[in-house]
């Protein structure tokens, strides 16, 4: 397996890849290289049929404290306009397999935006989410003014973006930013267990389901329902659907192959 500088990548269970942000001295601040490595690892995971789901975590203390402020300080308008980061974010957003975040501690700025790029966030009870860019005289740059509104709604998004104030895990749960809150020392275990459940499903169906759900952010209801119908019809031709239905009728676990 490839080695990286800012992340650790391993395969703790069959079918599951674990990415751990690993810049503890900078509170896992996401410098360009960190984002590049995350994007590279996800691209490789997309190409690897053995990988069925990915979990990303920052470890037990902090998820990520945002973009690297020291690196950001070097950005003038031209550098910001031609910045490489949007390409890395696009790769992360385009990852086609289920992506789960296990978040403990701070998920701030780009860290909160990374949490919003994943499909399911499991947060520890002590997790804190925020978009503190306003404290630096700037604004979020990777969806904090867009995905956040669509996720938690305008009132809370405005409060977070304009004040820089953080929200705690219960508020993140109530507002839909996270799917589940666990005890702090159970976050990764729970995320891996959920990844294992998802990894046992048909990889074709999870891929198509993820795409359909994500497209709902952009499509109107009629177009979204149309996409859903077409995707459903497409899956009707798959061996996995035949296997899933046969397994149900024969009262045995399904064995999905992704065909
Ligand atoms: N960047 C770089 N270093 C950071 C950092 C960060 N975001 N956060 C923490 N560190 C470093 C600190 O400088 C310190 O380093 P040393 O002094 O030891 O060398 C070390 O991590 C420990 O930090 P603290 O002593 O502050 O640790 P605490 O546990 O007391 O506090 C904290 C943790 C996360 C609450 C605190 O460190 C903090 O508030 N950090 C900054 C959070 C923040 O403001 N994040 C938002 C960053 S801006 C773009 C548009 C926008 C953006 C980027 C691009 N374009 C359109 C191109 C902006 C995005 C952002 O995310």
PDB file of C-alpha atoms and ligand atoms in Angstrom:
ATOM      1  CA  UNK A   1       0.000   0.000   0.000  1.00  0.00           C
ATOM      2  CA  UNK A   2       1.235   3.500  -0.862  1.00  0.00           C
ATOM      3  CA  UNK A   3       2.646   5.579   2.002  1.00  0.00           C
ATOM      4  CA  UNK A   4       1.731   9.196   2.569  1.00  0.00           C
ATOM      5  CA  UNK A   5       3.059  12.136   4.578  1.00  0.00           C
ATOM      6  CA  UNK A   6      -0.113  13.664   6.063  1.00  0.00           C
ATOM      7  CA  UNK A   7      -2.432  10.668   6.255  1.00  0.00           C
ATOM      8  CA  UNK A   8      -2.264   7.034   7.314  1.00  0.00           C
ATOM      9  CA  UNK A   9      -4.080   4.528   5.163  1.00  0.00           C
ATOM     10  CA  UNK A  10      -4.862   0.986   6.172  1.00  0.00           C
ATOM     11  CA  UNK A  11      -7.401  -1.776   5.748  1.00  0.00           C
ATOM     12  CA  UNK A  12      -8.705  -2.677   9.225  1.00  0.00           C
ATOM     13  CA  UNK A  13     -11.367  -5.056   7.909  1.00  0.00           C
ATOM     14  CA  UNK A  14     -12.106  -6.782   4.636  1.00  0.00           C
ATOM     15  CA  UNK A  15     -13.608  -4.335   2.176  1.00  0.00           C
ATOM     16  CA  UNK A  16     -12.974  -1.257   4.323  1.00  0.00           C
ATOM     17  CA  UNK A  17     -10.290   1.361   3.908  1.00  0.00           C
ATOM     18  CA  UNK A  18      -9.436   3.640   6.832  1.00  0.00           C
ATOM     19  CA  UNK A  19      -7.882   7.057   6.239  1.00  0.00           C
ATOM     20  CA  UNK A  20      -6.489   8.767   9.347  1.00  0.00           C
ATOM     21  CA  UNK A  21      -5.477  12.429   9.171  1.00  0.00           C
ATOM     22  CA  UNK A  22      -2.049  12.576  10.711  1.00  0.00           C
ATOM     23  CA  UNK A  23      -0.718  16.077  11.380  1.00  0.00           C
ATOM     24  CA  UNK A  24      -1.194  16.165  15.159  1.00  0.00           C
ATOM     25  CA  UNK A  25       1.185  19.116  15.647  1.00  0.00           C
ATOM     26  CA  UNK A  26      -1.064  21.270  13.441  1.00  0.00           C
ATOM     27  CA  UNK A  27      -4.351  19.839  14.774  1.00  0.00           C
ATOM     28  CA  UNK A  28      -4.690  17.984  11.439  1.00  0.00           C
ATOM     29  CA  UNK A  29      -4.898  21.280   9.530  1.00  0.00           C
ATOM     30  CA  UNK A  30      -5.588  20.417   5.905  1.00  0.00           C
ATOM     31  CA  UNK A  31      -2.683  21.876   3.968  1.00  0.00           C
ATOM     32  CA  UNK A  32      -2.693  21.410   0.187  1.00  0.00           C
ATOM     33  CA  UNK A  33      -0.647  18.242   0.497  1.00  0.00           C
ATOM     34  CA  UNK A  34      -3.152  16.750   2.970  1.00  0.00           C
ATOM     35  CA  UNK A  35      -6.039  17.337   0.584  1.00  0.00           C
ATOM     36  CA  UNK A  36      -3.996  16.009  -2.333  1.00  0.00           C
ATOM     37  CA  UNK A  37      -3.220  12.829  -0.406  1.00  0.00           C
ATOM     38  CA  UNK A  38      -6.863  12.337   0.640  1.00  0.00           C
ATOM     39  CA  UNK A  39      -7.909  12.800  -2.996  1.00  0.00           C
ATOM     40  CA  UNK A  40      -5.199  10.356  -4.178  1.00  0.00           C
ATOM     41  CA  UNK A  41      -6.207   7.738  -1.602  1.00  0.00           C
ATOM     42  CA  UNK A  42      -9.874   8.025  -2.584  1.00  0.00           C
ATOM     43  CA  UNK A  43      -9.070   7.817  -6.282  1.00  0.00           C
ATOM     44  CA  UNK A  44      -7.090   4.634  -5.626  1.00  0.00           C
ATOM     45  CA  UNK A  45      -9.964   3.280  -3.485  1.00  0.00           C
ATOM     46  CA  UNK A  46     -12.390   3.994  -6.317  1.00  0.00           C
ATOM     47  CA  UNK A  47     -10.228   1.878  -8.651  1.00  0.00           C
ATOM     48  CA  UNK A  48      -9.869  -0.983  -6.172  1.00  0.00           C
ATOM     49  CA  UNK A  49     -12.794  -3.394  -6.382  1.00  0.00           C
ATOM     50  CA  UNK A  50     -11.797  -4.878  -3.006  1.00  0.00           C
ATOM     51  CA  UNK A  51     -12.710  -1.580  -1.287  1.00  0.00           C
ATOM     52  CA  UNK A  52     -16.425  -1.295  -0.606  1.00  0.00           C
ATOM     53  CA  UNK A  53     -16.509   1.592   1.889  1.00  0.00           C
ATOM     54  CA  UNK A  54     -14.082   4.144   3.323  1.00  0.00           C
ATOM     55  CA  UNK A  55     -13.892   5.647   6.806  1.00  0.00           C
ATOM     56  CA  UNK A  56     -12.014   8.887   7.389  1.00  0.00           C
ATOM     57  CA  UNK A  57     -11.029  10.052  10.861  1.00  0.00           C
ATOM     58  CA  UNK A  58      -8.698  12.472  12.577  1.00  0.00           C
ATOM     59  CA  UNK A  59      -8.110  10.190  15.514  1.00  0.00           C
ATOM     60  CA  UNK A  60      -9.376  10.517  19.070  1.00  0.00           C
ATOM     61  CA  UNK A  61      -8.640  14.187  19.797  1.00  0.00           C
ATOM     62  CA  UNK A  62      -9.373  16.377  16.772  1.00  0.00           C
ATOM     63  CA  UNK A  63     -10.764  15.846  13.318  1.00  0.00           C
ATOM     64  CA  UNK A  64      -9.240  18.826  11.474  1.00  0.00           C
ATOM     65  CA  UNK A  65      -8.723  22.470  12.467  1.00  0.00           C
ATOM     66  CA  UNK A  66      -9.326  23.823   8.968  1.00  0.00           C
ATOM     67  CA  UNK A  67      -7.103  24.821   6.097  1.00  0.00           C
ATOM     68  CA  UNK A  68      -3.510  25.397   7.114  1.00  0.00           C
ATOM     69  CA  UNK A  69      -3.549  29.051   8.126  1.00  0.00           C
ATOM     70  CA  UNK A  70       0.203  29.422   7.580  1.00  0.00           C
ATOM     71  CA  UNK A  71      -0.167  28.175   4.008  1.00  0.00           C
ATOM     72  CA  UNK A  72      -3.290  30.306   3.495  1.00  0.00           C
ATOM     73  CA  UNK A  73      -1.356  33.405   4.539  1.00  0.00           C
ATOM     74  CA  UNK A  74       0.733  33.079   1.344  1.00  0.00           C
ATOM     75  CA  UNK A  75      -2.342  33.283  -0.927  1.00  0.00           C
ATOM     76  CA  UNK A  76      -2.853  36.513  -2.853  1.00  0.00           C
ATOM     77  CA  UNK A  77      -5.818  36.928  -5.227  1.00  0.00           C
ATOM     78  CA  UNK A  78      -4.069  35.296  -8.197  1.00  0.00           C
ATOM     79  CA  UNK A  79      -2.836  32.350  -6.141  1.00  0.00           C
ATOM     80  CA  UNK A  80      -6.335  31.938  -4.648  1.00  0.00           C
ATOM     81  CA  UNK A  81      -7.928  32.015  -8.102  1.00  0.00           C
ATOM     82  CA  UNK A  82      -5.543  29.420  -9.498  1.00  0.00           C
ATOM     83  CA  UNK A  83      -5.493  27.392  -6.308  1.00  0.00           C
ATOM     84  CA  UNK A  84      -5.138  23.602  -6.665  1.00  0.00           C
ATOM     85  CA  UNK A  85      -7.489  22.874  -3.753  1.00  0.00           C
ATOM     86  CA  UNK A  86     -10.792  22.969  -5.691  1.00  0.00           C
ATOM     87  CA  UNK A  87      -9.537  20.068  -7.836  1.00  0.00           C
ATOM     88  CA  UNK A  88      -8.834  17.983  -4.742  1.00  0.00           C
ATOM     89  CA  UNK A  89     -12.254  18.825  -3.285  1.00  0.00           C
ATOM     90  CA  UNK A  90     -13.852  17.817  -6.592  1.00  0.00           C
ATOM     91  CA  UNK A  91     -12.108  14.437  -6.463  1.00  0.00           C
ATOM     92  CA  UNK A  92     -13.293  13.932  -2.880  1.00  0.00           C
ATOM     93  CA  UNK A  93     -16.865  14.894  -3.846  1.00  0.00           C
ATOM     94  CA  UNK A  94     -16.746  12.557  -6.847  1.00  0.00           C
ATOM     95  CA  UNK A  95     -15.749   9.501  -4.810  1.00  0.00           C
ATOM     96  CA  UNK A  96     -18.335   6.929  -5.843  1.00  0.00           C
ATOM     97  CA  UNK A  97     -18.278   4.573  -2.844  1.00  0.00           C
ATOM     98  CA  UNK A  98     -19.760   5.111   0.621  1.00  0.00           C
ATOM     99  CA  UNK A  99     -17.593   7.478   2.685  1.00  0.00           C
ATOM    100  CA  UNK A 100     -18.088   7.773   6.446  1.00  0.00           C
ATOM    101  CA  UNK A 101     -16.388  10.222   8.809  1.00  0.00           C
ATOM    102  CA  UNK A 102     -15.640   9.440  12.445  1.00  0.00           C
ATOM    103  CA  UNK A 103     -15.301  12.890  14.014  1.00  0.00           C
ATOM    104  CA  UNK A 104     -13.832  13.556  17.445  1.00  0.00           C
ATOM    105  CA  UNK A 105     -12.869  17.014  18.704  1.00  0.00           C
ATOM    106  CA  UNK A 106     -12.677  20.009  16.394  1.00  0.00           C
ATOM    107  CA  UNK A 107     -13.983  19.933  12.816  1.00  0.00           C
ATOM    108  CA  UNK A 108     -13.422  23.554  11.848  1.00  0.00           C
ATOM    109  CA  UNK A 109     -13.295  25.464   8.573  1.00  0.00           C
ATOM    110  CA  UNK A 110     -12.085  23.065   5.902  1.00  0.00           C
ATOM    111  CA  UNK A 111     -12.414  20.308   8.537  1.00  0.00           C
ATOM    112  CA  UNK A 112     -16.146  20.993   8.816  1.00  0.00           C
ATOM    113  CA  UNK A 113     -16.296  21.195   5.021  1.00  0.00           C
ATOM    114  CA  UNK A 114     -14.558  17.817   4.763  1.00  0.00           C
ATOM    115  CA  UNK A 115     -17.212  16.403   7.094  1.00  0.00           C
ATOM    116  CA  UNK A 116     -19.829  17.827   4.712  1.00  0.00           C
ATOM    117  CA  UNK A 117     -18.164  16.090   1.750  1.00  0.00           C
ATOM    118  CA  UNK A 118     -18.659  12.636   3.262  1.00  0.00           C
ATOM    119  CA  UNK A 119     -21.875  10.629   3.116  1.00  0.00           C
ATOM    120  CA  UNK A 120     -22.405   9.885   6.805  1.00  0.00           C
ATOM    121  CA  UNK A 121     -20.840  11.598   9.822  1.00  0.00           C
ATOM    122  CA  UNK A 122     -20.561   9.774  13.148  1.00  0.00           C
ATOM    123  CA  UNK A 123     -19.545  12.268  15.838  1.00  0.00           C
ATOM    124  CA  UNK A 124     -18.173  11.792  19.317  1.00  0.00           C
ATOM    125  CA  UNK A 125     -20.143  13.527  22.070  1.00  0.00           C
ATOM    126  CA  UNK A 126     -17.360  16.093  22.495  1.00  0.00           C
ATOM    127  CA  UNK A 127     -17.072  16.979  18.804  1.00  0.00           C
ATOM    128  CA  UNK A 128     -17.304  20.619  17.794  1.00  0.00           C
ATOM    129  CA  UNK A 129     -18.156  21.904  14.334  1.00  0.00           C
ATOM    130  CA  UNK A 130     -17.593  25.415  13.058  1.00  0.00           C
ATOM    131  CA  UNK A 131     -16.779  27.761  10.206  1.00  0.00           C
ATOM    132  CA  UNK A 132     -14.433  30.215  11.976  1.00  0.00           C
ATOM    133  CA  UNK A 133     -13.025  31.794   8.787  1.00  0.00           C
ATOM    134  CA  UNK A 134     -14.802  35.064   9.678  1.00  0.00           C
ATOM    135  CA  UNK A 135     -12.361  35.397  12.603  1.00  0.00           C
ATOM    136  CA  UNK A 136      -9.558  35.538  10.028  1.00  0.00           C
ATOM    137  CA  UNK A 137     -11.321  38.210   7.995  1.00  0.00           C
ATOM    138  CA  UNK A 138     -12.333  35.767   5.293  1.00  0.00           C
ATOM    139  CA  UNK A 139     -15.064  33.290   4.391  1.00  0.00           C
ATOM    140  CA  UNK A 140     -15.303  29.519   3.886  1.00  0.00           C
ATOM    141  CA  UNK A 141     -13.840  28.319   0.598  1.00  0.00           C
ATOM    142  CA  UNK A 142     -14.984  24.712   0.129  1.00  0.00           C
ATOM    143  CA  UNK A 143     -18.734  24.733   0.513  1.00  0.00           C
ATOM    144  CA  UNK A 144     -19.181  26.288   3.954  1.00  0.00           C
ATOM    145  CA  UNK A 145     -21.537  28.905   2.547  1.00  0.00           C
ATOM    146  CA  UNK A 146     -23.344  26.430   0.260  1.00  0.00           C
ATOM    147  CA  UNK A 147     -23.390  22.826   1.518  1.00  0.00           C
ATOM    148  CA  UNK A 148     -23.841  24.033   5.094  1.00  0.00           C
ATOM    149  CA  UNK A 149     -27.059  25.908   4.213  1.00  0.00           C
ATOM    150  CA  UNK A 150     -28.410  22.883   2.368  1.00  0.00           C
ATOM    151  CA  UNK A 151     -27.497  20.651   5.300  1.00  0.00           C
ATOM    152  CA  UNK A 152     -28.465  22.603   8.435  1.00  0.00           C
ATOM    153  CA  UNK A 153     -30.679  25.330   6.967  1.00  0.00           C
ATOM    154  CA  UNK A 154     -30.166  29.077   6.690  1.00  0.00           C
ATOM    155  CA  UNK A 155     -30.584  30.232  10.318  1.00  0.00           C
ATOM    156  CA  UNK A 156     -27.907  27.986  11.808  1.00  0.00           C
ATOM    157  CA  UNK A 157     -25.616  28.265   8.771  1.00  0.00           C
ATOM    158  CA  UNK A 158     -25.793  32.071   8.973  1.00  0.00           C
ATOM    159  CA  UNK A 159     -25.044  32.006  12.681  1.00  0.00           C
ATOM    160  CA  UNK A 160     -22.017  29.759  12.166  1.00  0.00           C
ATOM    161  CA  UNK A 161     -20.624  31.585   9.123  1.00  0.00           C
ATOM    162  CA  UNK A 162     -21.209  35.133  10.403  1.00  0.00           C
ATOM    163  CA  UNK A 163     -20.206  34.630  14.043  1.00  0.00           C
ATOM    164  CA  UNK A 164     -17.599  31.883  13.739  1.00  0.00           C
ATOM    165  CA  UNK A 165     -19.210  30.260  16.783  1.00  0.00           C
ATOM    166  CA  UNK A 166     -18.925  26.497  17.020  1.00  0.00           C
ATOM    167  CA  UNK A 167     -21.794  24.091  17.530  1.00  0.00           C
ATOM    168  CA  UNK A 168     -21.623  21.009  19.727  1.00  0.00           C
ATOM    169  CA  UNK A 169     -22.417  17.428  18.763  1.00  0.00           C
ATOM    170  CA  UNK A 170     -26.061  17.426  19.945  1.00  0.00           C
ATOM    171  CA  UNK A 171     -26.733  20.583  17.902  1.00  0.00           C
ATOM    172  CA  UNK A 172     -24.981  19.028  14.898  1.00  0.00           C
ATOM    173  CA  UNK A 173     -27.190  15.960  15.296  1.00  0.00           C
ATOM    174  CA  UNK A 174     -30.396  17.961  15.683  1.00  0.00           C
ATOM    175  CA  UNK A 175     -29.562  20.067  12.619  1.00  0.00           C
ATOM    176  CA  UNK A 176     -28.674  17.118  10.375  1.00  0.00           C
ATOM    177  CA  UNK A 177     -24.958  17.806  10.047  1.00  0.00           C
ATOM    178  CA  UNK A 178     -24.216  14.428  11.621  1.00  0.00           C
ATOM    179  CA  UNK A 179     -26.135  11.157  11.496  1.00  0.00           C
ATOM    180  CA  UNK A 180     -25.260   9.810  14.914  1.00  0.00           C
ATOM    181  CA  UNK A 181     -23.504  10.808  18.142  1.00  0.00           C
ATOM    182  CA  UNK A 182     -21.542   8.242  20.135  1.00  0.00           C
ATOM    183  CA  UNK A 183     -19.412   8.271  23.248  1.00  0.00           C
ATOM    184  CA  UNK A 184     -16.063   9.775  22.308  1.00  0.00           C
ATOM    185  CA  UNK A 185     -14.152   6.520  22.571  1.00  0.00           C
ATOM    186  CA  UNK A 186     -16.685   4.637  20.441  1.00  0.00           C
ATOM    187  CA  UNK A 187     -16.761   6.914  17.389  1.00  0.00           C
ATOM    188  CA  UNK A 188     -14.348   5.013  15.186  1.00  0.00           C
ATOM    189  CA  UNK A 189     -15.664   1.606  16.277  1.00  0.00           C
ATOM    190  CA  UNK A 190     -19.191   2.669  15.364  1.00  0.00           C
ATOM    191  CA  UNK A 191     -18.089   4.173  12.037  1.00  0.00           C
ATOM    192  CA  UNK A 192     -16.236   0.964  11.135  1.00  0.00           C
ATOM    193  CA  UNK A 193     -19.218  -1.167  12.147  1.00  0.00           C
ATOM    194  CA  UNK A 194     -21.517   0.929   9.973  1.00  0.00           C
ATOM    195  CA  UNK A 195     -18.991   0.715   7.126  1.00  0.00           C
ATOM    196  CA  UNK A 196     -19.019  -3.093   7.515  1.00  0.00           C
ATOM    197  CA  UNK A 197     -22.816  -3.166   7.236  1.00  0.00           C
ATOM    198  CA  UNK A 198     -22.698  -1.019   4.109  1.00  0.00           C
ATOM    199  CA  UNK A 199     -19.785  -3.034   2.676  1.00  0.00           C
ATOM    200  CA  UNK A 200     -21.931  -6.168   2.869  1.00  0.00           C
ATOM    201  CA  UNK A 201     -24.518  -4.690   0.468  1.00  0.00           C
ATOM    202  CA  UNK A 202     -24.386  -4.707  -3.298  1.00  0.00           C
ATOM    203  CA  UNK A 203     -21.619  -2.333  -4.370  1.00  0.00           C
ATOM    204  CA  UNK A 204     -23.623  -1.532  -7.489  1.00  0.00           C
ATOM    205  CA  UNK A 205     -26.684  -0.586  -5.461  1.00  0.00           C
ATOM    206  CA  UNK A 206     -24.723   1.508  -2.925  1.00  0.00           C
ATOM    207  CA  UNK A 207     -23.019   3.356  -5.757  1.00  0.00           C
ATOM    208  CA  UNK A 208     -26.262   4.097  -7.574  1.00  0.00           C
ATOM    209  CA  UNK A 209     -28.048   5.005  -4.321  1.00  0.00           C
ATOM    210  CA  UNK A 210     -25.271   7.414  -3.319  1.00  0.00           C
ATOM    211  CA  UNK A 211     -25.349   9.113  -6.689  1.00  0.00           C
ATOM    212  CA  UNK A 212     -29.136   9.480  -6.614  1.00  0.00           C
ATOM    213  CA  UNK A 213     -29.141  10.952  -3.106  1.00  0.00           C
ATOM    214  CA  UNK A 214     -26.344  13.404  -3.923  1.00  0.00           C
ATOM    215  CA  UNK A 215     -28.033  14.514  -7.142  1.00  0.00           C
ATOM    216  CA  UNK A 216     -31.064  15.555  -5.085  1.00  0.00           C
ATOM    217  CA  UNK A 217     -29.022  18.611  -4.046  1.00  0.00           C
ATOM    218  CA  UNK A 218     -29.021  19.826  -7.642  1.00  0.00           C
ATOM    219  CA  UNK A 219     -32.156  18.440  -9.270  1.00  0.00           C
ATOM    220  CA  UNK A 220     -35.765  19.510  -8.969  1.00  0.00           C
ATOM    221  CA  UNK A 221     -38.189  16.890  -7.621  1.00  0.00           C
ATOM    222  CA  UNK A 222     -39.459  15.683 -11.009  1.00  0.00           C
ATOM    223  CA  UNK A 223     -35.951  15.297 -12.468  1.00  0.00           C
ATOM    224  CA  UNK A 224     -34.793  13.612  -9.264  1.00  0.00           C
ATOM    225  CA  UNK A 225     -37.668  11.126  -9.320  1.00  0.00           C
ATOM    226  CA  UNK A 226     -36.896  10.450 -12.965  1.00  0.00           C
ATOM    227  CA  UNK A 227     -33.264   9.699 -12.118  1.00  0.00           C
ATOM    228  CA  UNK A 228     -34.422   7.434  -9.296  1.00  0.00           C
ATOM    229  CA  UNK A 229     -36.733   5.496 -11.648  1.00  0.00           C
ATOM    230  CA  UNK A 230     -33.977   5.082 -14.261  1.00  0.00           C
ATOM    231  CA  UNK A 231     -31.460   3.988 -11.632  1.00  0.00           C
ATOM    232  CA  UNK A 232     -33.966   1.508 -10.195  1.00  0.00           C
ATOM    233  CA  UNK A 233     -34.598   0.112 -13.690  1.00  0.00           C
ATOM    234  CA  UNK A 234     -30.873  -0.212 -14.345  1.00  0.00           C
ATOM    235  CA  UNK A 235     -30.410  -2.247 -11.172  1.00  0.00           C
ATOM    236  CA  UNK A 236     -33.191  -4.580 -12.293  1.00  0.00           C
ATOM    237  CA  UNK A 237     -30.665  -5.946 -14.799  1.00  0.00           C
ATOM    238  CA  UNK A 238     -28.032  -6.725 -12.172  1.00  0.00           C
ATOM    239  CA  UNK A 239     -27.020 -10.127 -10.825  1.00  0.00           C
ATOM    240  CA  UNK A 240     -26.906  -8.508  -7.399  1.00  0.00           C
ATOM    241  CA  UNK A 241     -30.599  -7.722  -7.460  1.00  0.00           C
ATOM    242  CA  UNK A 242     -31.390 -11.282  -8.559  1.00  0.00           C
ATOM    243  CA  UNK A 243     -29.154 -12.568  -5.768  1.00  0.00           C
ATOM    244  CA  UNK A 244     -30.688 -10.224  -3.164  1.00  0.00           C
ATOM    245  CA  UNK A 245     -34.235 -11.318  -3.971  1.00  0.00           C
ATOM    246  CA  UNK A 246     -33.282 -15.017  -4.236  1.00  0.00           C
ATOM    247  CA  UNK A 247     -31.468 -14.849  -0.879  1.00  0.00           C
ATOM    248  CA  UNK A 248     -34.533 -13.296   0.750  1.00  0.00           C
ATOM    249  CA  UNK A 249     -36.846 -15.963  -0.648  1.00  0.00           C
ATOM    250  CA  UNK A 250     -34.441 -18.781   0.253  1.00  0.00           C
ATOM    251  CA  UNK A 251     -33.962 -17.336   3.765  1.00  0.00           C
ATOM    252  CA  UNK A 252     -30.154 -17.095   3.494  1.00  0.00           C
ATOM    253  CA  UNK A 253     -27.659 -14.198   3.529  1.00  0.00           C
ATOM    254  CA  UNK A 254     -27.051 -12.612   0.124  1.00  0.00           C
ATOM    255  CA  UNK A 255     -23.637 -12.774  -1.511  1.00  0.00           C
ATOM    256  CA  UNK A 256     -23.234  -9.652  -3.615  1.00  0.00           C
ATOM    257  CA  UNK A 257     -20.541  -9.514  -6.268  1.00  0.00           C
ATOM    258  CA  UNK A 258     -21.069  -6.115  -7.858  1.00  0.00           C
ATOM    259  CA  UNK A 259     -22.209  -7.641 -11.154  1.00  0.00           C
TER     260      UNK A 259
HETATM  261  N1  LIG B   1      -3.617  25.933  10.498  1.00  0.00           N
HETATM  262  C1  LIG B   1      -2.328  25.820  10.867  1.00  0.00           C
HETATM  263  N2  LIG B   1      -1.930  25.513  12.126  1.00  0.00           N
HETATM  264  C2  LIG B   1      -2.882  25.300  13.028  1.00  0.00           C
HETATM  265  C3  LIG B   1      -4.258  25.390  12.713  1.00  0.00           C
HETATM  266  C4  LIG B   1      -4.625  25.714  11.365  1.00  0.00           C
HETATM  267  N3  LIG B   1      -5.883  25.784  10.943  1.00  0.00           N
HETATM  268  N4  LIG B   1      -4.958  25.121  13.835  1.00  0.00           N
HETATM  269  C5  LIG B   1      -4.062  24.866  14.803  1.00  0.00           C
HETATM  270  N5  LIG B   1      -2.810  24.986  14.326  1.00  0.00           N
HETATM  271  C6  LIG B   1      -1.549  24.819  15.030  1.00  0.00           C
HETATM  272  C7  LIG B   1      -1.292  26.011  15.947  1.00  0.00           C
HETATM  273  O1  LIG B   1      -0.706  27.068  15.242  1.00  0.00           O
HETATM  274  C8  LIG B   1      -0.342  25.385  16.950  1.00  0.00           C
HETATM  275  O2  LIG B   1       0.935  25.321  16.383  1.00  0.00           O
HETATM  276  P1  LIG B   1       2.268  25.688  17.259  1.00  0.00           P
HETATM  277  O3  LIG B   1       2.029  27.025  17.804  1.00  0.00           O
HETATM  278  O4  LIG B   1       2.309  24.595  18.308  1.00  0.00           O
HETATM  279  O5  LIG B   1       3.371  25.585  16.256  1.00  0.00           O
HETATM  280  C9  LIG B   1      -0.866  23.955  17.086  1.00  0.00           C
HETATM  281  O6  LIG B   1      -1.644  23.705  15.905  1.00  0.00           O
HETATM  282  C10 LIG B   1      -1.772  23.776  18.267  1.00  0.00           C
HETATM  283  O7  LIG B   1      -2.771  24.779  18.227  1.00  0.00           O
HETATM  284  P2  LIG B   1      -3.417  25.376  19.543  1.00  0.00           P
HETATM  285  O8  LIG B   1      -2.355  25.612  20.581  1.00  0.00           O
HETATM  286  O9  LIG B   1      -4.229  26.536  19.119  1.00  0.00           O
HETATM  287  O10 LIG B   1      -4.316  24.149  20.023  1.00  0.00           O
HETATM  288  P3  LIG B   1      -5.617  24.141  20.910  1.00  0.00           P
HETATM  289  O11 LIG B   1      -5.893  22.719  21.169  1.00  0.00           O
HETATM  290  O12 LIG B   1      -5.466  25.083  22.072  1.00  0.00           O
HETATM  291  O13 LIG B   1      -6.762  24.773  19.989  1.00  0.00           O
HETATM  292  C11 LIG B   1      -8.047  24.930  17.929  1.00  0.00           C
HETATM  293  C12 LIG B   1      -7.255  24.013  18.897  1.00  0.00           C
HETATM  294  C13 LIG B   1      -8.407  24.062  16.734  1.00  0.00           C
HETATM  295  C14 LIG B   1      -9.363  25.397  18.610  1.00  0.00           C
HETATM  296  C15 LIG B   1      -7.226  26.174  17.550  1.00  0.00           C
HETATM  297  O14 LIG B   1      -5.929  25.725  17.155  1.00  0.00           O
HETATM  298  C16 LIG B   1      -7.826  26.966  16.427  1.00  0.00           C
HETATM  299  O15 LIG B   1      -8.754  27.771  16.640  1.00  0.00           O
HETATM  300  N6  LIG B   1      -7.297  26.774  15.189  1.00  0.00           N
HETATM  301  C17 LIG B   1      -7.682  27.564  14.025  1.00  0.00           C
HETATM  302  C18 LIG B   1      -9.064  27.174  13.542  1.00  0.00           C
HETATM  303  C19 LIG B   1      -9.461  27.963  12.288  1.00  0.00           C
HETATM  304  O16 LIG B   1      -9.505  29.193  12.292  1.00  0.00           O
HETATM  305  N7  LIG B   1      -9.750  27.256  11.212  1.00  0.00           N
HETATM  306  C20 LIG B   1     -10.186  27.826   9.964  1.00  0.00           C
HETATM  307  C21 LIG B   1      -8.994  27.917   9.062  1.00  0.00           C
HETATM  308  S1  LIG B   1      -9.401  28.702   7.487  1.00  0.00           S
HETATM  309  C22 LIG B   1      -9.914  29.299   0.335  1.00  0.00           C
HETATM  310  C23 LIG B   1     -10.891  29.917   1.086  1.00  0.00           C
HETATM  311  C24 LIG B   1     -10.955  29.706   2.435  1.00  0.00           C
HETATM  312  C25 LIG B   1     -10.067  28.864   3.067  1.00  0.00           C
HETATM  313  C26 LIG B   1      -9.086  28.255   2.318  1.00  0.00           C
HETATM  314  C27 LIG B   1      -8.999  28.485   0.951  1.00  0.00           C
HETATM  315  N8  LIG B   1      -9.841  29.570  -1.091  1.00  0.00           N
HETATM  316  C28 LIG B   1     -10.993  30.012  -1.812  1.00  0.00           C
HETATM  317  C29 LIG B   1      -8.649  29.204  -1.848  1.00  0.00           C
HETATM  318  C30 LIG B   1     -10.115  28.733   4.518  1.00  0.00           C
HETATM  319  C31 LIG B   1     -10.339  27.665   5.081  1.00  0.00           C
HETATM  320  C32 LIG B   1     -10.096  27.467   6.526  1.00  0.00           C
HETATM  321  O17 LIG B   1     -10.358  26.400   6.959  1.00  0.00           O
END
